[in-house]
Amino acid sequence: MSRLGRIARRTFLLGSAAVAGGVAIGYWAWKRPVANPLPATLPEGAHAFTPYVVIDAGGVRVIAPRAEVGQGIASSLAALVAEEMDLDWPTVRIEHGPPSGAYYNGKVAAEGFPFAATDSGMLARGARGLGDAVAKFADLQITGGSTSVADAFDKMRQAGAAARAVLLSAAAEREGVPRSGLRTEAGAVILPDGRRVPYPALAELAAGRDIPLDAEPKAPRDWRLLGRPMQRHDIIAKSTGTARYAIDMDLPDMVFATVRTNPARGGLNGMDADAAAAMPGVLKIVPVDGGAGVIADNSWTAMQAANAIDFSWGPPPFPADSATMWEQVAASFTEDRRDSRLKDEGDLGAALAEGEIVEAEYRVPYLAHAPLEPMTAVARLADGRLDLWTGTQIPVFARDRAADRAGLDAGAVTLHVLPAGGSFGRRLEDDCIAQAVDLAMAMPGRPVKLTWSREEDMARDFPRPMAMARGRGAVSGGRVTGFDLSVAAQSVTASQMGRLGMPVAGPDVTIVAGAWDQPYAMPACRVTGYRVPEMVPVSSWRSVGASMNGFFHESFLDELIHAAGADPLEERLRLIDDPLSRKVLEAVGEMSGWAGPRPADGIGRGVAFTLSFGVPTAEIVEVRNTESGIAIDRVWVAAEVGRIIDPINFENQMQGGVVWGLGHAMNCELTFTEGRPDQNQLNLFEGMRIGQCPEIAVHGLENGDTVRGIGEPPVPPAAPALANAIFAATGQRIRDLPLWNAVDFA
């Protein structure tokens, strides 16, 4: 059995035992520290104090073990350690670190349990604790679900505090002074007489000491770095073009490769590669799953040769065109396809019988990830060892998949995790890495850099699912009294985890995430999810299920509010049943001047609210109806995140999420003909252009009790706020995305 299979089996056993009330992992086994993976990899003179802190002659290196894909997570995580160790921020070096269970993400597993973020009951708390145990036991080193900072906040601060504690003890021993008379500042211990002892001078002595497991991090009132604007460590390199991604790798004796696989995901009936093999510079043509790889002495030659291969492709294993796919989605609203009913409150039948009924149907398309850096990986197989260089969100799974592919033990694989040029969930898949290993096996001893073409990247993506929602609600006495929303979509969890060798049972929360778990106290409310049979394989996409359900929920709620003759913001405030969420809605209303004079004719404002990834987020969009189309002028966004680690990055992520959500709502869709995506280049899958980008005002609320992720929460409210604004400006209610099928944009 492969390691992936063992992980799947042990994770299943853990979950089964927990559900049955048994004990799959003893409390001690769950709580004991995971072995530090760093000492075995360090050069002489370097010392690893925890899995997150290395000190050598050059100073302190912080291990930030989450994928840096442009969201600034490496700097945010490093700042947690730097704060506790009193490091000089500009001198801190940041690395990703190796694949290891020491870096498990305890928060990400809890995302799959059917408990709303506002649920603090015993079962919800127990499930979240179980999620942490599952993640630790299964080595879930994963970047996703806006969980990185939330998961690391205590772990990495405690690691920094522990390293500082042993350095202080070492300094006291070396200098023969009481520890109580010492302090730390800018990467050094300050002695009572004012002399500075840099951390590297104490590293060897301190490394021999036991790391305290109960080191107490600083109180927030003592923070000097956290909560204040800080410069990201990668910003200069990215601004000057010197940042190195997998696509920039240049190793001695390197060869270059690309692949062509069936764009409709069917089989390969045959191919004629004679013309390609005869091209100057082509070194090898290698079979890969569903197609062929070309290895050449440069990437241009490899891609031209791949284009010269005459392939005979098999048919797609799913409905071949978008119209048929939509028919399959629509046919899934049946009892035998029902996946979940996670919310069913109040007497919906009575509400519908007594009130005015409102019905509507909504659709959202498949959406590609389309990161700027196409899928790229470098692999070298030599002397029984495999080296890999790539950007990935799943280092342990990727390493183990590569080991299985090459017939090696995991210990014979070294994965160098690099920054990635975007991801949006795409690098939760390891398909490109597996292909790179196949090609490296065909060129033993030489590094092979595999780079996909944009056409390959679009055709072989695992997109966000297409989905349909049907709403039926009631209004009475100027109020929303009944809300019934049914959503049909493919299961992201089943599709994605199946490819990782971790089959899952039970309902998929992602089908209804962002709809069933909203903190509205409607008199009667029901949300039902229906599972569409597998069509195009799907995966996580920035904000996952909330990306579609935010549109469904807030669009239909807006229709009900207007049917009731109520104010869209005031009625939401009346219905909201969570104090933090109410504050967010109040804040965005104040920012926008919602209660002031009504906008002039042709100007409309739309509001939307979504609680996703534990973060209540509200957005108001203002548009103008012009002769050349809809112009988006301003957006106001407010979010409650507990504590803000870096105000600059918080604002950047909020603004970036708004632009992502608006751009995809305006213009983007994947449609299919004969199983192939019609949009296979970025000019056919075009987001918001810079000239269309509105002024975006951001406000962060901090209740101080926790830290939450910020990369995904601003995405779900953007589409419904825009659609609601267009309705306010024009009277046209648009229920299908993308919006450009119904209106033009200026």
XYZ file of C-alpha atoms in Angstrom:
746
model
C 0.000 0.000 0.000
C 1.324 3.464 -0.907
C 1.881 6.101 1.742
C -1.096 8.024 0.346
C -3.199 4.940 0.823
C -1.970 4.541 4.395
C -2.824 8.167 5.111
C -6.296 7.687 3.676
C -6.884 4.553 5.717
C -5.638 5.931 9.001
C -7.581 9.166 8.524
C -10.738 7.162 7.871
C -10.137 5.043 10.962
C -9.610 8.136 13.069
C -12.831 9.706 11.869
C -14.810 6.483 12.277
C -13.580 5.899 15.808
C -14.289 9.462 16.803
C -17.812 9.354 15.437
C -18.439 6.070 17.214
C -17.256 7.572 20.478
C -14.025 5.585 20.541
C -10.464 6.802 20.986
C -8.360 6.538 17.844
C -5.429 8.553 19.166
C -4.528 8.866 22.813
C -4.539 12.373 24.214
C -0.799 12.204 24.805
C -0.136 11.142 21.231
C -2.245 14.005 19.962
C -0.617 16.646 22.166
C 3.008 15.515 22.020
C 5.282 17.648 19.833
C 6.056 16.386 16.350
C 9.739 15.678 15.730
C 11.716 18.622 14.382
C 12.603 17.824 10.736
C 15.339 20.452 10.425
C 18.462 19.159 12.266
C 19.133 16.391 9.739
C 19.220 18.909 6.892
C 21.315 21.687 8.432
C 24.934 22.483 7.559
C 27.605 22.680 10.246
C 27.230 25.729 12.436
C 23.460 25.998 12.016
C 21.120 25.142 14.868
C 17.385 24.434 14.755
C 15.688 25.445 17.975
C 12.182 24.546 16.875
C 10.726 23.532 13.508
C 10.338 27.257 12.863
C 13.638 28.797 14.020
C 17.171 28.275 12.694
C 20.171 30.315 13.840
C 23.491 30.321 12.017
C 26.371 32.735 11.568
C 24.227 34.911 9.333
C 21.484 35.419 11.899
C 17.994 33.985 12.227
C 16.083 32.080 9.567
C 12.355 31.678 10.098
C 10.595 28.689 8.562
C 7.222 29.795 7.203
C 5.776 26.461 6.060
C 2.821 27.655 3.989
C 2.848 28.239 0.244
C 3.663 31.803 -0.763
C 1.448 32.367 -3.770
C 1.298 36.140 -3.662
C -0.818 36.558 -0.543
C 2.104 37.614 1.677
C 1.812 34.645 4.013
C 5.563 34.092 4.340
C 6.088 37.550 5.809
C 2.997 37.339 8.015
C 4.085 34.026 9.531
C 7.689 35.127 9.958
C 6.475 38.215 11.797
C 4.909 35.990 14.471
C 8.338 34.583 15.322
C 10.152 37.884 14.842
C 7.860 39.558 17.360
C 8.539 36.987 20.056
C 12.304 36.872 19.464
C 12.645 40.662 19.191
C 14.290 40.378 15.789
C 15.275 43.270 13.559
C 12.636 42.813 10.831
C 14.769 43.750 7.786
C 17.433 41.183 8.755
C 15.066 38.217 9.052
C 15.513 35.505 6.417
C 12.463 33.471 5.471
C 12.318 29.946 4.024
C 9.481 27.546 3.348
C 11.085 24.478 4.899
C 10.728 20.779 4.069
C 7.609 18.630 3.790
C 6.888 17.477 7.327
C 4.083 16.606 9.677
C 5.623 19.117 12.068
C 3.936 21.761 9.947
C 0.463 20.239 9.935
C -2.439 22.652 9.556
C -4.852 21.923 12.370
C -7.449 24.409 11.200
C -7.902 23.200 7.640
C -9.400 19.818 8.568
C -12.104 21.481 10.657
C -13.418 23.240 7.530
C -15.142 20.040 6.441
C -17.329 19.675 9.530
C -20.945 20.913 9.320
C -20.721 23.598 11.984
C -21.171 27.297 11.315
C -18.415 29.680 12.373
C -20.792 31.239 14.898
C -21.479 27.852 16.534
C -19.548 27.620 19.810
C -21.448 24.643 21.185
C -19.868 21.518 22.618
C -20.234 19.458 19.444
C -18.719 22.204 17.310
C -15.775 22.629 19.679
C -15.261 18.882 19.766
C -15.305 18.641 15.979
C -12.706 21.382 15.677
C -10.501 19.560 18.160
C -10.961 16.373 16.167
C -9.974 18.276 13.036
C -6.701 19.238 14.670
C -6.047 15.610 15.602
C -6.866 14.409 12.091
C -4.525 16.986 10.585
C -1.673 16.026 12.895
C -2.122 12.306 12.427
C -2.363 12.592 8.628
C 0.513 15.075 8.192
C -1.804 17.643 6.591
C 0.728 20.290 5.673
C -1.701 22.273 3.536
C -2.093 25.900 2.535
C -5.765 26.622 2.009
C -9.074 27.658 3.458
C -7.698 30.989 4.692
C -6.376 29.050 7.688
C -2.628 29.706 7.625
C -2.407 32.616 10.064
C -5.197 31.268 12.259
C -3.382 27.938 12.575
C 0.077 29.449 13.095
C -0.818 32.298 15.425
C -0.238 30.369 18.649
C 2.224 27.783 17.306
C 4.731 30.159 15.790
C 4.540 32.780 18.520
C 5.187 30.059 21.074
C 8.098 28.765 18.973
C 9.605 32.243 18.943
C 9.051 32.674 22.665
C 10.688 29.295 23.344
C 13.740 30.164 21.241
C 14.069 33.492 23.034
C 13.852 31.729 26.407
C 16.744 29.348 25.712
C 18.853 32.167 24.286
C 18.338 34.176 27.467
C 19.283 31.158 29.584
C 22.401 30.563 27.493
C 23.438 34.210 27.826
C 22.943 34.123 31.594
C 25.114 31.002 31.840
C 27.841 32.342 29.556
C 28.077 35.732 31.218
C 27.476 34.558 34.778
C 24.616 36.973 35.382
C 21.033 36.466 36.548
C 18.618 35.876 33.722
C 16.215 38.353 35.255
C 18.631 41.161 34.401
C 18.663 40.364 30.687
C 16.467 41.556 27.860
C 16.378 41.108 24.102
C 16.418 43.628 21.299
C 17.047 43.552 17.545
C 18.354 39.985 17.442
C 20.605 40.177 20.493
C 20.579 39.662 24.248
C 21.272 42.896 26.122
C 23.390 42.428 29.255
C 22.938 44.485 32.445
C 25.923 46.655 31.490
C 24.435 47.378 28.081
C 26.657 45.061 26.027
C 24.961 43.212 23.158
C 25.399 39.496 22.548
C 24.013 38.623 19.087
C 21.938 35.475 18.895
C 24.448 33.647 16.632
C 27.073 33.943 19.388
C 24.746 32.076 21.744
C 23.322 29.555 19.300
C 25.622 26.600 19.991
C 25.306 26.890 23.760
C 21.557 27.430 23.594
C 21.015 24.541 21.181
C 21.963 22.041 23.879
C 19.118 23.094 26.120
C 15.619 21.647 26.287
C 13.075 23.772 24.499
C 10.383 24.895 26.948
C 6.950 23.785 25.802
C 5.174 26.310 28.003
C 6.918 29.491 26.870
C 4.440 32.344 27.144
C 4.101 34.639 24.122
C 3.872 38.391 24.607
C 0.623 40.110 25.432
C -0.653 42.144 22.468
C -0.087 45.370 24.403
C 3.657 44.610 24.275
C 3.829 44.028 20.518
C 6.327 46.129 18.615
C 5.915 44.582 15.158
C 2.564 42.820 14.949
C -0.404 45.028 14.238
C 1.758 47.676 12.594
C 2.529 48.241 8.914
C 5.512 46.190 7.792
C 7.267 45.710 4.476
C 6.828 42.288 2.945
C 10.144 40.517 2.514
C 9.433 39.585 -1.092
C 8.247 42.963 -2.303
C 11.603 44.271 -3.557
C 12.403 41.075 -5.465
C 8.944 41.003 -7.022
C 9.105 44.685 -7.899
C 12.514 44.341 -9.562
C 11.889 41.060 -11.370
C 14.457 39.144 -9.332
C 12.052 36.833 -7.488
C 12.671 33.224 -8.481
C 9.831 30.869 -9.281
C 9.936 27.339 -10.645
C 9.652 28.748 -14.160
C 12.892 30.707 -13.509
C 14.936 27.695 -12.368
C 18.218 27.209 -14.215
C 20.313 24.228 -13.145
C 23.471 22.827 -14.742
C 22.799 20.387 -17.584
C 19.067 21.164 -17.479
C 16.714 20.082 -20.231
C 13.271 21.494 -20.927
C 9.913 19.835 -21.403
C 6.245 20.361 -21.997
C 3.261 18.032 -22.325
C 0.203 17.654 -24.488
C -2.683 15.665 -23.078
C -6.235 15.133 -24.233
C -7.932 18.546 -23.866
C -11.241 16.763 -23.347
C -9.711 14.536 -20.626
C -10.389 11.352 -22.573
C -7.868 8.727 -23.544
C -5.184 8.646 -26.214
C -6.088 6.478 -29.198
C -2.766 7.005 -30.921
C -0.262 9.579 -32.147
C 2.205 10.260 -34.934
C 5.281 11.929 -33.435
C 7.736 11.390 -36.319
C 7.775 15.033 -37.411
C 8.232 16.231 -33.848
C 11.035 13.764 -33.114
C 12.929 14.928 -36.209
C 12.977 18.586 -35.153
C 16.438 19.938 -34.195
C 16.853 20.134 -30.427
C 14.247 17.518 -29.580
C 15.786 14.950 -27.234
C 12.941 12.594 -26.374
C 9.218 12.077 -26.673
C 7.848 10.336 -23.596
C 4.370 8.866 -23.019
C 2.468 10.427 -20.124
C -1.036 9.729 -18.875
C -3.443 10.768 -21.609
C -0.813 12.155 -23.988
C 2.893 12.753 -24.480
C 5.744 14.824 -23.119
C 8.463 16.391 -25.254
C 11.973 16.917 -23.868
C 14.234 19.338 -25.732
C 17.212 21.606 -25.268
C 14.963 24.647 -24.761
C 11.337 25.235 -23.863
C 10.391 26.878 -27.186
C 11.543 23.839 -29.131
C 9.689 21.536 -26.739
C 6.440 23.441 -27.228
C 6.774 23.663 -31.002
C 7.482 19.942 -31.180
C 4.477 19.178 -28.994
C 2.335 21.181 -31.403
C 3.718 19.102 -34.283
C 2.522 15.777 -32.848
C -0.581 14.426 -34.556
C -2.781 13.054 -31.768
C -5.900 10.937 -32.040
C -7.897 11.657 -28.912
C -10.632 9.619 -27.270
C -13.994 11.165 -26.343
C -14.550 12.996 -23.046
C -15.718 10.918 -20.067
C -18.451 13.462 -19.243
C -21.127 15.446 -21.130
C -19.347 17.061 -24.043
C -20.950 20.497 -24.178
C -22.126 23.143 -21.737
C -25.800 22.850 -22.667
C -25.810 19.148 -21.785
C -23.894 19.870 -18.593
C -26.534 22.387 -17.529
C -29.210 19.788 -18.196
C -27.400 17.403 -15.849
C -27.167 20.084 -13.166
C -30.863 20.914 -13.482
C -31.773 17.226 -13.310
C -29.986 16.878 -9.954
C -32.709 18.626 -7.911
C -34.159 15.269 -6.895
C -34.435 13.497 -3.578
C -32.003 10.760 -4.592
C -29.363 13.423 -5.366
C -29.909 15.299 -2.109
C -26.568 15.717 -0.366
C -27.441 17.758 2.712
C -30.007 19.876 4.480
C -27.859 21.611 7.043
C -30.362 24.340 7.839
C -34.092 23.824 8.333
C -35.541 26.264 10.841
C -39.047 27.548 11.454
C -42.298 26.679 9.696
C -41.468 27.272 6.047
C -44.767 25.852 4.855
C -46.711 28.343 6.937
C -44.530 31.243 5.800
C -45.106 30.359 2.155
C -48.835 29.883 2.702
C -49.298 33.205 4.472
C -46.976 35.477 2.495
C -46.342 36.700 -1.016
C -44.195 34.093 -2.773
C -41.031 35.042 -4.666
C -39.190 32.519 -6.860
C -35.933 32.790 -8.787
C -33.251 30.623 -10.385
C -29.547 31.464 -10.559
C -26.555 30.034 -12.413
C -22.801 30.386 -12.135
C -20.302 28.855 -14.596
C -17.190 26.771 -14.304
C -14.260 29.068 -13.491
C -10.576 28.425 -14.175
C -7.774 29.263 -11.751
C -5.494 30.639 -14.499
C -2.504 31.619 -12.318
C -0.031 33.897 -14.068
C 2.753 31.315 -13.708
C 1.509 28.221 -15.559
C 2.013 24.849 -13.942
C 5.759 24.230 -13.711
C 7.986 21.748 -11.892
C 11.653 20.783 -12.079
C 12.679 17.198 -11.322
C 16.059 15.462 -11.208
C 16.503 11.733 -10.621
C 20.098 10.770 -9.891
C 21.841 8.108 -7.804
C 18.620 6.790 -6.355
C 17.446 10.203 -5.178
C 14.809 12.539 -6.535
C 14.966 16.323 -6.210
C 11.952 18.497 -6.997
C 11.583 22.261 -7.274
C 8.078 23.688 -7.538
C 5.405 25.783 -5.880
C 2.840 23.622 -4.115
C 0.190 23.947 -1.428
C 0.485 20.273 -0.410
C 4.191 19.491 0.201
C 3.767 16.168 2.031
C 1.255 14.801 -0.461
C 3.345 16.048 -3.391
C 6.516 14.446 -2.051
C 4.761 11.155 -1.383
C 3.082 11.138 -4.790
C 6.472 11.754 -6.405
C 8.058 8.967 -4.371
C 5.347 6.513 -5.389
C 5.721 7.580 -9.012
C 9.479 7.018 -8.967
C 9.347 3.833 -6.892
C 11.322 5.424 -4.058
C 10.907 5.800 -0.334
C 9.718 9.240 0.724
C 13.066 9.749 2.454
C 14.801 9.611 -0.940
C 12.814 12.615 -2.211
C 13.796 16.210 -1.505
C 11.117 18.756 -2.306
C 12.263 22.370 -2.545
C 9.096 24.448 -2.179
C 9.355 27.706 -4.115
C 7.122 30.779 -4.235
C 4.444 30.397 -6.892
C 3.201 32.947 -9.382
C -0.378 32.696 -8.213
C -2.508 29.695 -7.368
C -6.056 30.489 -6.169
C -6.298 26.810 -5.210
C -4.744 25.316 -8.362
C -1.559 24.190 -6.613
C -3.562 21.976 -4.300
C -3.205 19.497 -7.170
C -0.026 17.533 -7.925
C -0.639 16.464 -11.538
C 2.196 18.554 -12.982
C 4.602 17.224 -10.353
C 3.765 13.625 -11.261
C 4.419 14.382 -14.933
C 7.758 16.006 -14.101
C 8.801 12.832 -12.286
C 7.827 10.707 -15.304
C 9.957 12.896 -17.566
C 12.899 12.898 -15.151
C 12.835 9.108 -15.127
C 13.331 9.265 -18.898
C 16.408 11.522 -18.471
C 18.267 10.117 -15.454
C 20.939 12.382 -14.041
C 19.667 15.549 -15.740
C 17.244 18.116 -14.339
C 14.044 18.364 -16.385
C 12.005 21.556 -16.233
C 8.402 20.911 -17.210
C 6.356 23.976 -18.149
C 2.787 23.777 -19.355
C 1.516 25.969 -22.158
C -1.396 28.252 -21.322
C -3.645 26.079 -23.501
C -2.672 23.018 -21.472
C -3.122 24.952 -18.252
C -6.687 25.942 -19.164
C -7.697 22.584 -20.640
C -6.356 20.499 -17.762
C -7.411 22.786 -14.941
C -9.651 21.558 -12.145
C -12.110 24.463 -12.171
C -14.629 25.813 -9.696
C -17.880 23.916 -10.344
C -20.743 25.249 -12.376
C -23.789 25.458 -10.127
C -27.469 26.296 -10.083
C -29.665 27.550 -7.259
C -33.420 27.729 -6.940
C -34.912 30.101 -4.421
C -38.447 30.174 -3.087
C -39.315 32.624 -0.378
C -42.042 34.664 1.205
C -42.545 38.261 2.299
C -45.278 39.648 4.500
C -45.873 42.951 6.242
C -42.808 44.542 4.697
C -40.534 41.805 6.023
C -38.809 38.660 4.756
C -40.628 35.754 6.412
C -39.520 32.660 4.495
C -36.326 31.657 2.696
C -35.810 28.348 0.884
C -32.660 27.902 -1.196
C -31.648 24.738 -3.043
C -28.180 24.449 -4.583
C -26.974 21.842 -7.087
C -23.256 21.456 -7.752
C -20.526 18.877 -8.053
C -18.699 17.871 -4.901
C -15.342 19.639 -4.703
C -14.347 17.544 -1.712
C -15.095 14.185 -3.333
C -13.348 15.159 -6.569
C -10.279 16.674 -4.964
C -9.714 14.258 -2.104
C -10.282 11.302 -4.395
C -7.278 12.401 -6.450
C -5.206 12.580 -3.245
C -6.094 9.008 -2.357
C -8.334 10.125 0.517
C -11.926 9.166 -0.323
C -14.508 10.807 1.914
C -18.020 9.853 2.874
C -21.014 11.893 3.918
C -22.297 15.275 2.772
C -20.017 17.864 1.205
C -20.293 21.141 3.084
C -18.733 23.040 0.170
C -21.895 22.567 -1.920
C -23.804 24.867 0.444
C -20.975 26.781 2.178
C -21.785 30.469 2.257
C -25.527 29.746 2.233
C -26.506 27.407 5.061
C -24.162 28.975 7.613
C -25.163 32.635 7.345
C -26.066 34.392 10.620
C -29.528 35.576 9.609
C -32.427 34.827 11.954
C -35.233 34.513 9.431
C -38.573 33.261 10.758
C -38.312 30.251 8.449
C -35.199 29.210 6.567
C -34.092 26.082 4.744
C -30.955 25.387 2.689
C -30.566 22.125 0.764
C -27.622 20.849 -1.242
C -27.864 18.485 -4.212
C -24.845 16.648 -5.559
C -24.371 16.763 -9.323
C -22.684 13.669 -10.814
C -19.001 14.110 -11.629
C -18.458 15.920 -14.907
C -15.335 18.035 -15.410
C -13.102 17.217 -12.403
C -13.284 20.159 -10.000
C -11.182 21.575 -7.199
C -10.903 24.352 -4.653
C -11.030 27.862 -6.093
C -10.523 31.064 -4.138
C -13.331 31.012 -1.519
C -14.560 27.577 -2.733
C -18.310 27.056 -2.223
C -18.864 30.512 -0.773
C -17.795 31.980 -4.125
C -21.013 30.728 -5.720
C -23.308 30.581 -2.700
C -22.539 34.144 -1.713
C -24.021 35.147 -5.072
C -27.003 32.827 -4.728
C -27.843 33.707 -1.132
C -27.355 37.465 -1.263
C -28.989 37.866 -4.670
C -32.111 35.995 -3.614
C -32.241 37.733 -0.238
C -32.018 41.056 -2.059
C -34.929 40.078 -4.295
C -37.018 39.188 -1.261
C -36.146 42.454 0.474
C -37.152 44.489 -2.565
C -40.368 42.497 -2.915
C -41.116 43.374 0.710
C -40.479 47.055 0.005
C -37.735 47.188 2.640
C -34.310 48.819 2.598
C -31.583 46.296 1.585
C -29.184 47.299 4.362
C -31.750 47.954 7.078
C -33.525 44.641 6.507
C -30.236 42.758 6.642
C -29.424 44.495 9.912
C -32.843 43.539 11.251
C -32.378 39.901 10.289
C -28.749 39.465 11.345
C -28.309 37.406 14.503
C -24.608 37.798 15.287
C -23.171 40.880 17.039
C -19.896 40.925 15.096
C -21.679 40.529 11.770
C -24.031 43.361 12.672
C -21.075 45.629 13.423
C -19.592 44.842 10.023
C -22.829 45.750 8.236
C -23.143 48.924 10.290
C -19.555 49.856 9.474
C -19.931 49.435 5.716
C -23.144 51.445 5.833
C -21.387 54.302 7.622
C -18.421 54.169 5.235
C -20.646 54.504 2.191
C -23.060 57.058 3.614
C -25.908 54.645 2.915
C -28.317 56.534 5.164
C -27.661 59.828 3.360
C -29.371 61.244 0.269
C -30.368 58.754 -2.408
C -27.974 58.517 -5.372
C -28.920 60.349 -8.560
C -30.775 58.577 -11.361
C -28.575 56.055 -13.143
C -26.422 55.511 -10.056
C -27.069 52.442 -7.952
C -25.673 50.931 -4.809
C -25.840 47.262 -3.919
C -25.006 45.626 -0.621
C -24.049 42.041 0.159
C -22.848 40.228 3.266
C -21.195 36.839 3.613
C -19.762 35.014 6.595
C -17.041 32.776 5.162
C -13.917 31.251 6.710
C -15.015 32.697 10.041
C -14.837 36.283 8.744
C -18.004 38.419 8.503
C -17.534 40.600 5.409
C -19.852 43.225 3.962
C -19.459 45.122 0.709
C -21.300 47.966 -0.961
C -20.720 48.590 -4.674
C -21.659 51.806 -6.456
C -22.182 51.783 -10.237
C -23.194 54.266 -12.944
C -25.264 53.396 -15.982
C -23.439 55.163 -18.839
C -23.835 55.187 -22.624
C -20.875 52.811 -22.933
C -22.082 50.465 -20.211
C -21.969 49.928 -16.471
C -19.108 51.745 -14.739
C -18.067 50.537 -11.287
C -17.038 53.663 -9.401
C -16.588 52.762 -5.756
C -16.557 49.819 -3.397
C -16.649 49.862 0.383
C -15.648 46.729 2.277
C -15.636 46.008 6.003
C -14.514 42.792 7.668
C -14.103 41.492 11.217
C -10.889 39.465 11.482
C -10.189 39.348 15.217
C -6.718 40.842 14.994
C -4.911 42.380 12.049
C -1.308 41.186 11.807
C -0.231 43.682 9.138
C -2.566 46.561 8.200
C -0.940 46.979 4.772
C -1.349 43.346 3.808
C -4.870 43.331 5.229
C -5.830 46.188 2.927
C -4.056 44.547 -0.020
C -5.881 41.249 0.464
C -9.258 42.911 0.895
C -8.795 44.988 -2.251
C -7.397 42.046 -4.208
C -10.311 39.835 -3.193
C -12.800 42.483 -4.274
C -11.118 42.854 -7.683
C -10.989 39.062 -8.085
C -14.670 38.717 -7.218
C -15.809 41.610 -9.406
C -13.687 40.624 -12.405
C -14.896 37.043 -12.477
C -18.501 38.130 -11.979
C -18.203 40.578 -14.876
C -16.424 38.589 -17.543
C -15.260 35.070 -16.754
C -16.648 31.651 -17.604
C -15.484 28.291 -18.886
C -17.789 26.818 -21.498
C -17.233 23.504 -23.253
C -17.574 22.181 -26.786
C -16.770 18.524 -27.508
C -15.366 18.320 -23.986
C -12.827 21.091 -24.556
C -12.907 24.514 -22.906
C -13.732 27.270 -25.372
C -11.605 29.674 -23.331
C -8.021 28.401 -23.635
C -6.111 31.681 -23.401
C -6.176 34.608 -20.985
C -7.608 36.949 -23.631
C -10.668 34.673 -23.650
C -10.841 34.522 -19.850
C -10.415 38.161 -19.005
C -10.833 39.645 -15.551
C -11.216 43.282 -14.620
C -8.930 45.682 -16.493
C -7.079 48.365 -14.568
C -9.143 51.130 -16.159
C -12.313 49.464 -14.850
C -11.010 49.096 -11.304
C -12.978 51.173 -8.794
C -11.811 53.077 -5.761
C -11.900 50.550 -2.906
C -12.164 51.696 0.721
C -11.321 49.101 3.380
C -12.114 48.985 7.085
C -11.006 46.240 9.453
C -12.757 45.532 12.737
C -10.838 43.791 15.525
C -12.595 42.126 18.426
C -9.248 40.804 19.655
C -10.286 37.282 20.616
C -8.683 35.403 17.724
C -6.976 35.726 14.347
C -8.682 34.793 11.090
C -7.581 34.504 7.471
C -8.118 37.297 4.965
C -7.290 35.852 1.539
C -10.750 34.577 0.606
C -13.519 36.331 2.629
C -13.698 39.471 0.422
C -14.485 37.386 -2.682
C -18.039 36.034 -2.023
C -19.862 39.359 -1.412
C -18.404 41.058 -4.504
C -20.560 39.420 -7.195
C -23.929 39.844 -5.452
C -23.120 43.406 -4.371
C -22.347 44.255 -8.008
C -25.464 42.539 -9.355
C -27.595 44.233 -6.702
C -26.054 47.599 -7.617
C -26.854 47.062 -11.304
C -30.450 46.346 -10.324
C -30.570 49.533 -8.251
C -29.204 51.572 -11.176
C -31.147 49.996 -14.043
C -34.016 47.916 -12.665
C -32.525 44.866 -14.407
C -32.170 41.818 -12.163
C -29.374 39.549 -13.453
C -29.427 36.022 -12.083
C -26.717 34.335 -14.174
C -22.973 34.937 -14.179
C -20.978 36.263 -15.896
C -22.829 39.547 -16.011
C -21.465 40.573 -19.404
C -23.914 38.192 -21.036
C -26.617 40.642 -19.932
C -24.949 44.073 -19.742
C -21.923 45.876 -21.139
C -19.255 47.315 -18.868
C -17.614 50.659 -19.486
